[in-house]
PDB file of C-alpha atoms and ligand atoms in Angstrom:
ATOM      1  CA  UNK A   1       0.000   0.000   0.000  1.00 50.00           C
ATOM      2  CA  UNK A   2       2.765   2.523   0.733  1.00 64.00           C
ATOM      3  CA  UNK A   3       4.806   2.553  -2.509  1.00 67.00           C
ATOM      4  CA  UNK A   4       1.829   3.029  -4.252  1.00 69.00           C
ATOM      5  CA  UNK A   5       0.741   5.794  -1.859  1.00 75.00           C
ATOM      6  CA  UNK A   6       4.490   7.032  -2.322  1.00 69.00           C
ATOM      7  CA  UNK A   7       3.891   6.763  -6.682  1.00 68.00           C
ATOM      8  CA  UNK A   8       0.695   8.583  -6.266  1.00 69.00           C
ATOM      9  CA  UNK A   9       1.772  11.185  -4.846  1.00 69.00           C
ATOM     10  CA  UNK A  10       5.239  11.290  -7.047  1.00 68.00           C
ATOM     11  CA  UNK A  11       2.885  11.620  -9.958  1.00 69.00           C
ATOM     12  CA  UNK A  12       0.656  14.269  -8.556  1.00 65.00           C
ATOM     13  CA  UNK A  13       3.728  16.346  -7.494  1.00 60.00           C
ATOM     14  CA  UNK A  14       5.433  16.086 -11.108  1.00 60.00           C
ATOM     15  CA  UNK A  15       2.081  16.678 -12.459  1.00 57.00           C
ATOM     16  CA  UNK A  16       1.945  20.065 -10.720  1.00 52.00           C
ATOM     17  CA  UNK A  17       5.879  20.961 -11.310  1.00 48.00           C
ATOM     18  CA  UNK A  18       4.898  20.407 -15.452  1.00 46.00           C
ATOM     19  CA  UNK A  19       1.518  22.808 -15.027  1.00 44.00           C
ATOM     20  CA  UNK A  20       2.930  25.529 -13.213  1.00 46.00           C
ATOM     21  CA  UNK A  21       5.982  25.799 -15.286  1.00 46.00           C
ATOM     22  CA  UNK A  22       3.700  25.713 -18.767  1.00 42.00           C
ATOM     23  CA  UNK A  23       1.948  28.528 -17.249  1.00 44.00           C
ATOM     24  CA  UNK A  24       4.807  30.892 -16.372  1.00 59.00           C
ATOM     25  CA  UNK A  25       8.189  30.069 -16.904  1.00 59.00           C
ATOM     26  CA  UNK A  26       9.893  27.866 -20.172  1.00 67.00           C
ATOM     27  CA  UNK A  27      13.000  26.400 -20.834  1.00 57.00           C
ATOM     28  CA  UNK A  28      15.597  27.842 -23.582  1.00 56.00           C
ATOM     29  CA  UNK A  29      18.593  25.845 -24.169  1.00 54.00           C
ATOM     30  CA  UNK A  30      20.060  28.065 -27.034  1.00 56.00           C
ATOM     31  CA  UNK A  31      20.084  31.078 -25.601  1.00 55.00           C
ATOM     32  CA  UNK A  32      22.884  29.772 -22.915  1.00 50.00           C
ATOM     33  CA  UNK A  33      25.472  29.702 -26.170  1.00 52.00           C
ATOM     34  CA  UNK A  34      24.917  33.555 -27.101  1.00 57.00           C
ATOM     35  CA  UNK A  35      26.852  34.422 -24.252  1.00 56.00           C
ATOM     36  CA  UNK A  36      28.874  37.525 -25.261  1.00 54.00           C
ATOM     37  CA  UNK A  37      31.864  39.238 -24.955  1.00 51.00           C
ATOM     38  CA  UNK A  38      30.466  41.861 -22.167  1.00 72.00           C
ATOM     39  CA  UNK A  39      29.809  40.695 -18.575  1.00 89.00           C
ATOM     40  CA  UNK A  40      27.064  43.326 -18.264  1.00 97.00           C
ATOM     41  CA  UNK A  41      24.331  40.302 -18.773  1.00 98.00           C
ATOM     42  CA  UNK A  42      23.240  36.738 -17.393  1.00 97.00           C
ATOM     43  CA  UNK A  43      21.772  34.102 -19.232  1.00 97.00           C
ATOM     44  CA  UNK A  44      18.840  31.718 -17.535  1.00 96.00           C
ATOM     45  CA  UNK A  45      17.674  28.662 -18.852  1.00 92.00           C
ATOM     46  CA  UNK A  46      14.364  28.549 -16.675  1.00 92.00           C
ATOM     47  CA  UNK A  47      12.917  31.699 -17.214  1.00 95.00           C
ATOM     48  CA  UNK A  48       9.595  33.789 -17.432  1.00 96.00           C
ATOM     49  CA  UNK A  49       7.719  33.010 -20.952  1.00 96.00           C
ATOM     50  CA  UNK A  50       7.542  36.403 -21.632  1.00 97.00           C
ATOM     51  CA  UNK A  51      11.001  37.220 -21.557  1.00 98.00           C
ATOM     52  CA  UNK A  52      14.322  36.044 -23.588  1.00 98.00           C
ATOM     53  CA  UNK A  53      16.415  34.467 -20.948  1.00 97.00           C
ATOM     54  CA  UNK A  54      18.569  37.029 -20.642  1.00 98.00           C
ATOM     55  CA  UNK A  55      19.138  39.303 -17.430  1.00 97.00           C
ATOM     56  CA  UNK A  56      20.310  42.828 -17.089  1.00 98.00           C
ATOM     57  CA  UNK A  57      21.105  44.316 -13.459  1.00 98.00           C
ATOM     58  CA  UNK A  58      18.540  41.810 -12.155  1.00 97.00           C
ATOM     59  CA  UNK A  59      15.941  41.904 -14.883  1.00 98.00           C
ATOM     60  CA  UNK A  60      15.049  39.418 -17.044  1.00 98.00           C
ATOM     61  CA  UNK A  61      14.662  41.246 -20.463  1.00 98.00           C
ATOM     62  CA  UNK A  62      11.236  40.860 -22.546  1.00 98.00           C
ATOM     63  CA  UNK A  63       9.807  39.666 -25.592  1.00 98.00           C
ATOM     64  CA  UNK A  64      10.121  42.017 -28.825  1.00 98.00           C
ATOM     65  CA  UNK A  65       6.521  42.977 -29.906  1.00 97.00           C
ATOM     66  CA  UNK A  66       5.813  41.713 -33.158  1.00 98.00           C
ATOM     67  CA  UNK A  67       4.576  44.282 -35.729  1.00 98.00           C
ATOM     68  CA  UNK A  68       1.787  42.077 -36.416  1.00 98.00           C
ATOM     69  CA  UNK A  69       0.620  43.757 -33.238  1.00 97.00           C
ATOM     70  CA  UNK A  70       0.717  47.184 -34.238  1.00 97.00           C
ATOM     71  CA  UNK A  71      -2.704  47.664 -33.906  1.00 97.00           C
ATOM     72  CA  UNK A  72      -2.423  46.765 -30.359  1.00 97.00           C
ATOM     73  CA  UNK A  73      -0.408  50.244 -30.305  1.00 98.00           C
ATOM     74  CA  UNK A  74      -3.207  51.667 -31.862  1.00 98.00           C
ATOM     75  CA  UNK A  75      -5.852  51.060 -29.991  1.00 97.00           C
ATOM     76  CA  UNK A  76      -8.626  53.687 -28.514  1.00 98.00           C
ATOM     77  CA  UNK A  77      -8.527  52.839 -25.011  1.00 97.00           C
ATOM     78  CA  UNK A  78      -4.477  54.045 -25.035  1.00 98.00           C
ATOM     79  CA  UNK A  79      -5.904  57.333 -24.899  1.00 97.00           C
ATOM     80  CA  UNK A  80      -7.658  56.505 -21.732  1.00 97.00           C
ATOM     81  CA  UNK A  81      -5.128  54.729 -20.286  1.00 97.00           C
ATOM     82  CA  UNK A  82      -1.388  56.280 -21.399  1.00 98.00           C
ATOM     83  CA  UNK A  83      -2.510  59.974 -21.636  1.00 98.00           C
ATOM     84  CA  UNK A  84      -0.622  60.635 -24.837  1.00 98.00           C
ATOM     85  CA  UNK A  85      -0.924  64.256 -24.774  1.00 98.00           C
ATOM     86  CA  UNK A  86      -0.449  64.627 -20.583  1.00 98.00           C
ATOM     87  CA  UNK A  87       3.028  62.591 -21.987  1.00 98.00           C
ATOM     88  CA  UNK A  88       3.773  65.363 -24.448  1.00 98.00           C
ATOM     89  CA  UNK A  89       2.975  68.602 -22.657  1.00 98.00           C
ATOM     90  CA  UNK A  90       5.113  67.171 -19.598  1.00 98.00           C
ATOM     91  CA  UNK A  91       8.128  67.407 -21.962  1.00 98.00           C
ATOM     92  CA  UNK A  92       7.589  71.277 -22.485  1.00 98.00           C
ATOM     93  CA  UNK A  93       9.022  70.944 -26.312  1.00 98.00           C
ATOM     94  CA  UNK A  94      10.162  74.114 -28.198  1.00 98.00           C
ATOM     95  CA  UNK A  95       8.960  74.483 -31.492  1.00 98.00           C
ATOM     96  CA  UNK A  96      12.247  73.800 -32.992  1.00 98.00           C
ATOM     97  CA  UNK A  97      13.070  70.883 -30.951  1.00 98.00           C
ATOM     98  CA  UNK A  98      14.975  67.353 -32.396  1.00 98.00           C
ATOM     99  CA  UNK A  99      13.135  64.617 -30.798  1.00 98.00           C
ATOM    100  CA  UNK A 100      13.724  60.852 -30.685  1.00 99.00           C
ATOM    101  CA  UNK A 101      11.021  58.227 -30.281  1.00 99.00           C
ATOM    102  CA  UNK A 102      12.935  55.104 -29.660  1.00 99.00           C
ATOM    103  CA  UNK A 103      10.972  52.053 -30.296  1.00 98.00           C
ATOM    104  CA  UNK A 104       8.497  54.131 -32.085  1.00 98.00           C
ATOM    105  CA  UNK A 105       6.219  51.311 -33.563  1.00 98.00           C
ATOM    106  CA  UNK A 106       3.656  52.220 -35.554  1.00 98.00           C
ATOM    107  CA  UNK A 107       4.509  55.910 -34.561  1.00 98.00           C
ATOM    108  CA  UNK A 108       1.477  56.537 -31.904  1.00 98.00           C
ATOM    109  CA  UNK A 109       3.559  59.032 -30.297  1.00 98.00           C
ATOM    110  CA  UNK A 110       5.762  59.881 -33.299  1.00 99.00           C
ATOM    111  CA  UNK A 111       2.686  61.810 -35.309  1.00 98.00           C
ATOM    112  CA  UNK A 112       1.625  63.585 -31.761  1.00 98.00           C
ATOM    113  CA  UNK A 113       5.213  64.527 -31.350  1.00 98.00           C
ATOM    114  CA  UNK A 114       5.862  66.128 -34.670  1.00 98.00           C
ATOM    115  CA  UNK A 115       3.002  68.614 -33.979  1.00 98.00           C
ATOM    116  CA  UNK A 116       4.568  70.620 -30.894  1.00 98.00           C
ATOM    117  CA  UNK A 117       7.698  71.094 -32.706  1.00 98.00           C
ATOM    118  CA  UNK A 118       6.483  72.198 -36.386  1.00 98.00           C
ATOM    119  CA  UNK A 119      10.368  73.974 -36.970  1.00 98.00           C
ATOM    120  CA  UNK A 120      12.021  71.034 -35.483  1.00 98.00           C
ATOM    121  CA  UNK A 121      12.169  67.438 -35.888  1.00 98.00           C
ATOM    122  CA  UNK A 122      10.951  63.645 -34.917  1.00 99.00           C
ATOM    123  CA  UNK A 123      13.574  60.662 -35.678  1.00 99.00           C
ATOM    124  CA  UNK A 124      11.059  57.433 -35.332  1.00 99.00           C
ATOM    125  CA  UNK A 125      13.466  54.498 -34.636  1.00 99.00           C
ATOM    126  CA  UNK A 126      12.816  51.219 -34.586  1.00 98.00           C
ATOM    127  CA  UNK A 127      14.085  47.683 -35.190  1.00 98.00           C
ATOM    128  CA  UNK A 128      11.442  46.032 -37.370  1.00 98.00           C
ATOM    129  CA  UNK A 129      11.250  48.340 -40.885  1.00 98.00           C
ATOM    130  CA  UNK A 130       7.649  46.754 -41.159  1.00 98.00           C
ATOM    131  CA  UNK A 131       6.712  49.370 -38.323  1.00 98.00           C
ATOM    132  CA  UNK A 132       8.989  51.676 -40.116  1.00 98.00           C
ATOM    133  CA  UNK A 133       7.046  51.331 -43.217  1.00 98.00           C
ATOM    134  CA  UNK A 134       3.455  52.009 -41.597  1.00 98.00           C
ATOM    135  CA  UNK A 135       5.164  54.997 -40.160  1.00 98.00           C
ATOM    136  CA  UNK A 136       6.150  56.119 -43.610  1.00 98.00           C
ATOM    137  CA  UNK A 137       2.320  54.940 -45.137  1.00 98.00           C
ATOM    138  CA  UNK A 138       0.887  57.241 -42.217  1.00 98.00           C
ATOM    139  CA  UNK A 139       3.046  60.056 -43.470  1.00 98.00           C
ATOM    140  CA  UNK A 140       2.695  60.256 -46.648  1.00 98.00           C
ATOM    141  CA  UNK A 141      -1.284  59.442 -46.521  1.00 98.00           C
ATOM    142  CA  UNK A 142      -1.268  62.795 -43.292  1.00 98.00           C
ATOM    143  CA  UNK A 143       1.021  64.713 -45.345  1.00 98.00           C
ATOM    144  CA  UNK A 144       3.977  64.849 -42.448  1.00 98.00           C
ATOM    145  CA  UNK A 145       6.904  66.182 -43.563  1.00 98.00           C
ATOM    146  CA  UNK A 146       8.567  66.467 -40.049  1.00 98.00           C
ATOM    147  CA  UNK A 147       9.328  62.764 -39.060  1.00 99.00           C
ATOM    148  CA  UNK A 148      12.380  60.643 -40.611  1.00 98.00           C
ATOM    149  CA  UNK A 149      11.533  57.138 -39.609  1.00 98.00           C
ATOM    150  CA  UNK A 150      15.436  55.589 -38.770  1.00 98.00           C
ATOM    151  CA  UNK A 151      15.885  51.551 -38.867  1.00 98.00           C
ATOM    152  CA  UNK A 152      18.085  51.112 -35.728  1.00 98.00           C
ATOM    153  CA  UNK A 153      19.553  48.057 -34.581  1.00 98.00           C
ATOM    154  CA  UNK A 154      19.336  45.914 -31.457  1.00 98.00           C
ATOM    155  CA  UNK A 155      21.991  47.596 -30.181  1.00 98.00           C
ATOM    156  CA  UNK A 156      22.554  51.138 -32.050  1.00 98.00           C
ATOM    157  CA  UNK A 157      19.533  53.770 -32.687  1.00 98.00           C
ATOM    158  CA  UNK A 158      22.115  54.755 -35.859  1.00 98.00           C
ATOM    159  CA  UNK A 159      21.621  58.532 -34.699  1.00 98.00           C
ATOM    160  CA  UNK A 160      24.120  61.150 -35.406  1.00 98.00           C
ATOM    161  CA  UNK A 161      25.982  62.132 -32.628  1.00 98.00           C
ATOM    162  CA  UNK A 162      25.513  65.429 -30.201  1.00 98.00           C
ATOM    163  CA  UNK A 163      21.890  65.856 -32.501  1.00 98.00           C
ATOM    164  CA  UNK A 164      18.890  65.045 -30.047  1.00 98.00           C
ATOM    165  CA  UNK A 165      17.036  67.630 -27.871  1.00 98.00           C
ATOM    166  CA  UNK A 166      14.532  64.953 -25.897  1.00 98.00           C
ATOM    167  CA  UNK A 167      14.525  60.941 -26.567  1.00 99.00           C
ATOM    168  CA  UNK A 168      10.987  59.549 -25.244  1.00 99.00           C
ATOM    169  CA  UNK A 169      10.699  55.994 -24.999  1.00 99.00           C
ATOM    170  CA  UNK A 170       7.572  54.205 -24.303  1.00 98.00           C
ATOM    171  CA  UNK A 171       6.747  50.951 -23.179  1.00 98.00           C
ATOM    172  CA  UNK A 172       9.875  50.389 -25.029  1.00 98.00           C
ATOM    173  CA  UNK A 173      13.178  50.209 -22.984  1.00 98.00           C
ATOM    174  CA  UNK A 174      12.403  47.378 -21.212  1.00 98.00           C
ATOM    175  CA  UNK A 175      12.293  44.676 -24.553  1.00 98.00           C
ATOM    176  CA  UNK A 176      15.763  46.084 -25.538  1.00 98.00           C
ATOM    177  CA  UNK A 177      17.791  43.210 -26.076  1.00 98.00           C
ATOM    178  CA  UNK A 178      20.827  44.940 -25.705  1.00 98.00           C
ATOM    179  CA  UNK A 179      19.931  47.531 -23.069  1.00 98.00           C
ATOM    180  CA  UNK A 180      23.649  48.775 -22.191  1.00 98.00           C
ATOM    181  CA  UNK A 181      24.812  49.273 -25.603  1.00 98.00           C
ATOM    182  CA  UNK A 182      21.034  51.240 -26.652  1.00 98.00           C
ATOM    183  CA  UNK A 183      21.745  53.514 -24.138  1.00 98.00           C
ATOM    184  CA  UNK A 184      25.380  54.032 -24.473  1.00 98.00           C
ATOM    185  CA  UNK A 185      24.742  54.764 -28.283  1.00 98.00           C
ATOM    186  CA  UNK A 186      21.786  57.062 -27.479  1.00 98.00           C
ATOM    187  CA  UNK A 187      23.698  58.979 -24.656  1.00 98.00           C
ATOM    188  CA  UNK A 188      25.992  59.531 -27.738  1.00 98.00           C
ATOM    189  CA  UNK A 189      23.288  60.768 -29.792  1.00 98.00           C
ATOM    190  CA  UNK A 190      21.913  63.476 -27.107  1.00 98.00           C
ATOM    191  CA  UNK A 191      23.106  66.692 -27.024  1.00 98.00           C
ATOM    192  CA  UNK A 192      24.945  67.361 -23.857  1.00 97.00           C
ATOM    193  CA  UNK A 193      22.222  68.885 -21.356  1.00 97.00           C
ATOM    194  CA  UNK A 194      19.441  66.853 -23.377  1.00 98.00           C
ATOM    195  CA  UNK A 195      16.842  64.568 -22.118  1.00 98.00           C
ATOM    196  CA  UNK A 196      15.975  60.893 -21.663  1.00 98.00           C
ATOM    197  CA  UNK A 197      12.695  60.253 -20.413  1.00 99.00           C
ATOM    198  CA  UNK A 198      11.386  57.056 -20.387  1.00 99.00           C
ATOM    199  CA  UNK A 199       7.461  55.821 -19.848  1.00 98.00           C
ATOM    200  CA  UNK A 200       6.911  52.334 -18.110  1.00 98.00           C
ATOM    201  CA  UNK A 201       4.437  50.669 -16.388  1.00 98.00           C
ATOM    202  CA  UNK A 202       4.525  50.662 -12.779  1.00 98.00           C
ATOM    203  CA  UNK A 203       5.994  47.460 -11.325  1.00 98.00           C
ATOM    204  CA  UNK A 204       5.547  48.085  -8.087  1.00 98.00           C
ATOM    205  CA  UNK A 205       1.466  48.244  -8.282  1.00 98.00           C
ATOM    206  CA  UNK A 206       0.968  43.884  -8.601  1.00 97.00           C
ATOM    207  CA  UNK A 207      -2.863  45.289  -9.589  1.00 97.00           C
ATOM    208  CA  UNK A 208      -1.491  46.651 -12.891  1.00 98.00           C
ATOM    209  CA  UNK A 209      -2.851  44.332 -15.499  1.00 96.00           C
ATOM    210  CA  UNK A 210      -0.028  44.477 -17.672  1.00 97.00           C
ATOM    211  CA  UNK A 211       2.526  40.998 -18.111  1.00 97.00           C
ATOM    212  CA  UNK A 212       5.301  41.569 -14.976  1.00 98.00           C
ATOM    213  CA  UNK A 213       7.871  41.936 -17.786  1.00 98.00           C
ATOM    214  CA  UNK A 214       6.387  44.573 -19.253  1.00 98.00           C
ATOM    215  CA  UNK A 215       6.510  46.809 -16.160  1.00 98.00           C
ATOM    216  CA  UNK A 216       9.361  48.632 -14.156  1.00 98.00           C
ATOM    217  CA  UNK A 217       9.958  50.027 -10.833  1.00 98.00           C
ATOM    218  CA  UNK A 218      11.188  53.411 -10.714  1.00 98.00           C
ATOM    219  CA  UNK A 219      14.004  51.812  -8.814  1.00 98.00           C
ATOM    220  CA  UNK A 220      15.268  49.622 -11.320  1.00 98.00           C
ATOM    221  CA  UNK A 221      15.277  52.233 -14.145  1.00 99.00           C
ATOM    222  CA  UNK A 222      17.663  54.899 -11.921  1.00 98.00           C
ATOM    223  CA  UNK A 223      19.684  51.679 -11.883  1.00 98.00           C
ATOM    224  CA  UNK A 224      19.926  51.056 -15.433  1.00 98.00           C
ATOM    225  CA  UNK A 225      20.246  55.139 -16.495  1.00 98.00           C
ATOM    226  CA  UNK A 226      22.673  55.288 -13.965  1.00 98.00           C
ATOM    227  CA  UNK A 227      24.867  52.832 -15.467  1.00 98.00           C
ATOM    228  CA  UNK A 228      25.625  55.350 -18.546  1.00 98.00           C
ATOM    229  CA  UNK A 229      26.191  58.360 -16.265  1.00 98.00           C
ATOM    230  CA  UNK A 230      23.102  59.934 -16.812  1.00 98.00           C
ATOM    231  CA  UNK A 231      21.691  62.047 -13.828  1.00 98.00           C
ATOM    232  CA  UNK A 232      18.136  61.398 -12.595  1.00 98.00           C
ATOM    233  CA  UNK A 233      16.610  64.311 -12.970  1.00 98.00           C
ATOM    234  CA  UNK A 234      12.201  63.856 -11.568  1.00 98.00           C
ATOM    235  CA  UNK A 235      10.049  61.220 -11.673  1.00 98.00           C
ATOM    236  CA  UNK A 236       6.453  62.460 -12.769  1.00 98.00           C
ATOM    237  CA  UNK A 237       3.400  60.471 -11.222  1.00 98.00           C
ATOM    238  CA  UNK A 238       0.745  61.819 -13.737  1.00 98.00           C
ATOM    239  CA  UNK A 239      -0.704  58.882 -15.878  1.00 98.00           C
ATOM    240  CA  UNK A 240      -3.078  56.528 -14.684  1.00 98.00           C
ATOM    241  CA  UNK A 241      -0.446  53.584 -14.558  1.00 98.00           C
ATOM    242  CA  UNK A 242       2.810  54.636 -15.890  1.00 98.00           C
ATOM    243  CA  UNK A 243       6.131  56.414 -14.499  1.00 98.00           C
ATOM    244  CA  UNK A 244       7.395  58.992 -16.283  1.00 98.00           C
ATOM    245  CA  UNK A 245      10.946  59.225 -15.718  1.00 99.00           C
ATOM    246  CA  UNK A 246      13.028  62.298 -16.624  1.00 99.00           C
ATOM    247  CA  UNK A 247      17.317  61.838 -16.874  1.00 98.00           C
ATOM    248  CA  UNK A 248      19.797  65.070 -18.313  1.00 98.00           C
ATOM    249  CA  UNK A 249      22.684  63.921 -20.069  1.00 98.00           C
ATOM    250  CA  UNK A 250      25.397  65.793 -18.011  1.00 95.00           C
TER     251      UNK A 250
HETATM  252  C1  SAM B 301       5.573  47.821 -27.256  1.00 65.70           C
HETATM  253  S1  SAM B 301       6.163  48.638 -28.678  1.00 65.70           S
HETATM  254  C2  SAM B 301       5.865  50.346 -28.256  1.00 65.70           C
HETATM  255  C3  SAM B 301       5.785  51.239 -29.466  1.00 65.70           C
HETATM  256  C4  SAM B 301       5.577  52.728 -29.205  1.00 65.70           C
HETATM  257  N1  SAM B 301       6.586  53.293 -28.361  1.00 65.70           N
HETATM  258  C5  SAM B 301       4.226  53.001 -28.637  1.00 65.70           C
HETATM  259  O1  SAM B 301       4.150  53.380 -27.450  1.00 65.70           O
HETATM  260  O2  SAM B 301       3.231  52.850 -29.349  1.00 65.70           O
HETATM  261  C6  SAM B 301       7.935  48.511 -28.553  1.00 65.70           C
HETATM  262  C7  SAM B 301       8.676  48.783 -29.834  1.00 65.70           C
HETATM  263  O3  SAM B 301      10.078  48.828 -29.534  1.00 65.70           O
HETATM  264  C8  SAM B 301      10.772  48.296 -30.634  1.00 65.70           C
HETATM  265  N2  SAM B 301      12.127  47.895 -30.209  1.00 65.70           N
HETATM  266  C9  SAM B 301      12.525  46.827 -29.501  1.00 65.70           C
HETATM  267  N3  SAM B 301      13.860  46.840 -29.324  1.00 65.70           N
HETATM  268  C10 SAM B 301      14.326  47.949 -29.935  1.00 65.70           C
HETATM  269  C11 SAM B 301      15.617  48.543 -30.077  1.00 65.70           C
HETATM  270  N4  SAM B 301      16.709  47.970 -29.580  1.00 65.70           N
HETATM  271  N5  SAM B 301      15.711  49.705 -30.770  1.00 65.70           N
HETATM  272  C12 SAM B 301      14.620  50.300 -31.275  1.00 65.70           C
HETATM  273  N6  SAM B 301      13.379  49.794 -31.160  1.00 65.70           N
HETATM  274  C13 SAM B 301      13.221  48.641 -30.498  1.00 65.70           C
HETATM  275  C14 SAM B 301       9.907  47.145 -31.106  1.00 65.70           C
HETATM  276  O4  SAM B 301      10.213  46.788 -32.417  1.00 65.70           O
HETATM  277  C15 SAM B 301       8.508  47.739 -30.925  1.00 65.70           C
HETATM  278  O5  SAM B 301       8.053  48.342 -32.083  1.00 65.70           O
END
């Protein structure tokens, strides 16, 4: 009766081991050979499904958003829920102002951007030219003539140097696969006294339904900014569930 009792329970236990880790967390044996010439990251096999495997300062890194999604990024409720324009008129832009929109997808901030600075300039970035090309389609169709859309690479926005008033980033920074070397290239490509502010869902608030790896604690980004000598500047609590985090390129 016992080693059957004992089996039983074996089974049940792996049973439960296999269901829990199908929910949240996968296995990635490839990922363990891209280990790279800089120490800055850590490579998991067991990790969240949402993310890559791959840890930064403590963070496991997340999924890219497909541009099949884009109209995800599109979506009414956003305007509800991000503030767009609360986002914008907290940067204070000048009219002649050289903006960045890193991660840009299909350029829902972009388009608002380039409005408050008709003399200036929006560079759209982004990895996947598919979101690129909407960008372009939305352009042309809106007649825009104030946004160059910029196909960056995982690890270089390919912006000239010194030429960037503001870079905005949101709900981007934290699916950067290459997080050090983005923001080493991008503290390149701000003028010195220009601004990096970054938008990310609140990590810290567990009631946030938004996946954990999609959301960062204030904490963790001053961690991350830090580590390219940028100088926390304010933190602005004014959207519903985002920080808004403002750093000065010394
Ligand atoms: C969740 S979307 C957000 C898009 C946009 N910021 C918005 O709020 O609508 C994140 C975007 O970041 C882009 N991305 C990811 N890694 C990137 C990188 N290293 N450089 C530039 N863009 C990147 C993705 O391709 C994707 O379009």
């Amino acid at each position: 009766m016992k080693p059957l009792k004992t089996l039983i329970l074996s089974l049940i236990l792996l049973l439960a081991f296999f269901l829990i880790g199908s929910q949240s967390f996968t296995y990635d044996a490839s990922l363990i050979s891209e280990k790279n010439s800089k120490d800055y990251y850590q490579y998991h096999r067991f990790h969240s499904r949402d993310g890559i495997g791959k840890f930064y300062l403590g963070r496991e890194i997340a999924k890219v958003m497909g541009h099949q999604e884009f109209l995800w990024l599109e979506r009414p409720s956003r305007e509800q829920q991000e503030k767009p324009l609360k986002v914008i008129e907290s940067l204070n832009l000048n009219p002649r102002d050289i903006i960045a929109d890193i991660g840009a997808g299909s350029g829902y901030f972009s388009f608002r951007l380039a409005a408050f600075v008709p003399d200036g300039k929006v560079f759209a970035v982004d990895i996947q030219p598919e979101m690129l090309d909407i960008i372009d389609f939305l352009k042309e169709e809106n007649k825009i003539n104030n946004i160059d859309t910029v196909l960056g690479t995982i690890k270089n926005p390919n912006l000239p140097q010194n030429s960037v008033d503001t870079v905005l980033m949101v709900d981007a920074y934290h699916e950067f696969e290459y997080p050090r070397e983005m923001m080493e290239n991008l503290v390149t490509a701000v003028k010195p006294g220009g601004r990096i502010v970054l938008a990310e869902y609140r990590r810290e608030n567990p009631l946030i339904a938004i996946k954990t790896l999609h959301k960062m604690t204030e904490k963790q980004v001053k961690k991350e900014m830090n580590q390219v000598g940028l100088t926390w500047e304010k933190t602005e609590e004014i959207l519903p569930q985002q920080h808004l985090i403002f750093f000065r390129k010394p």
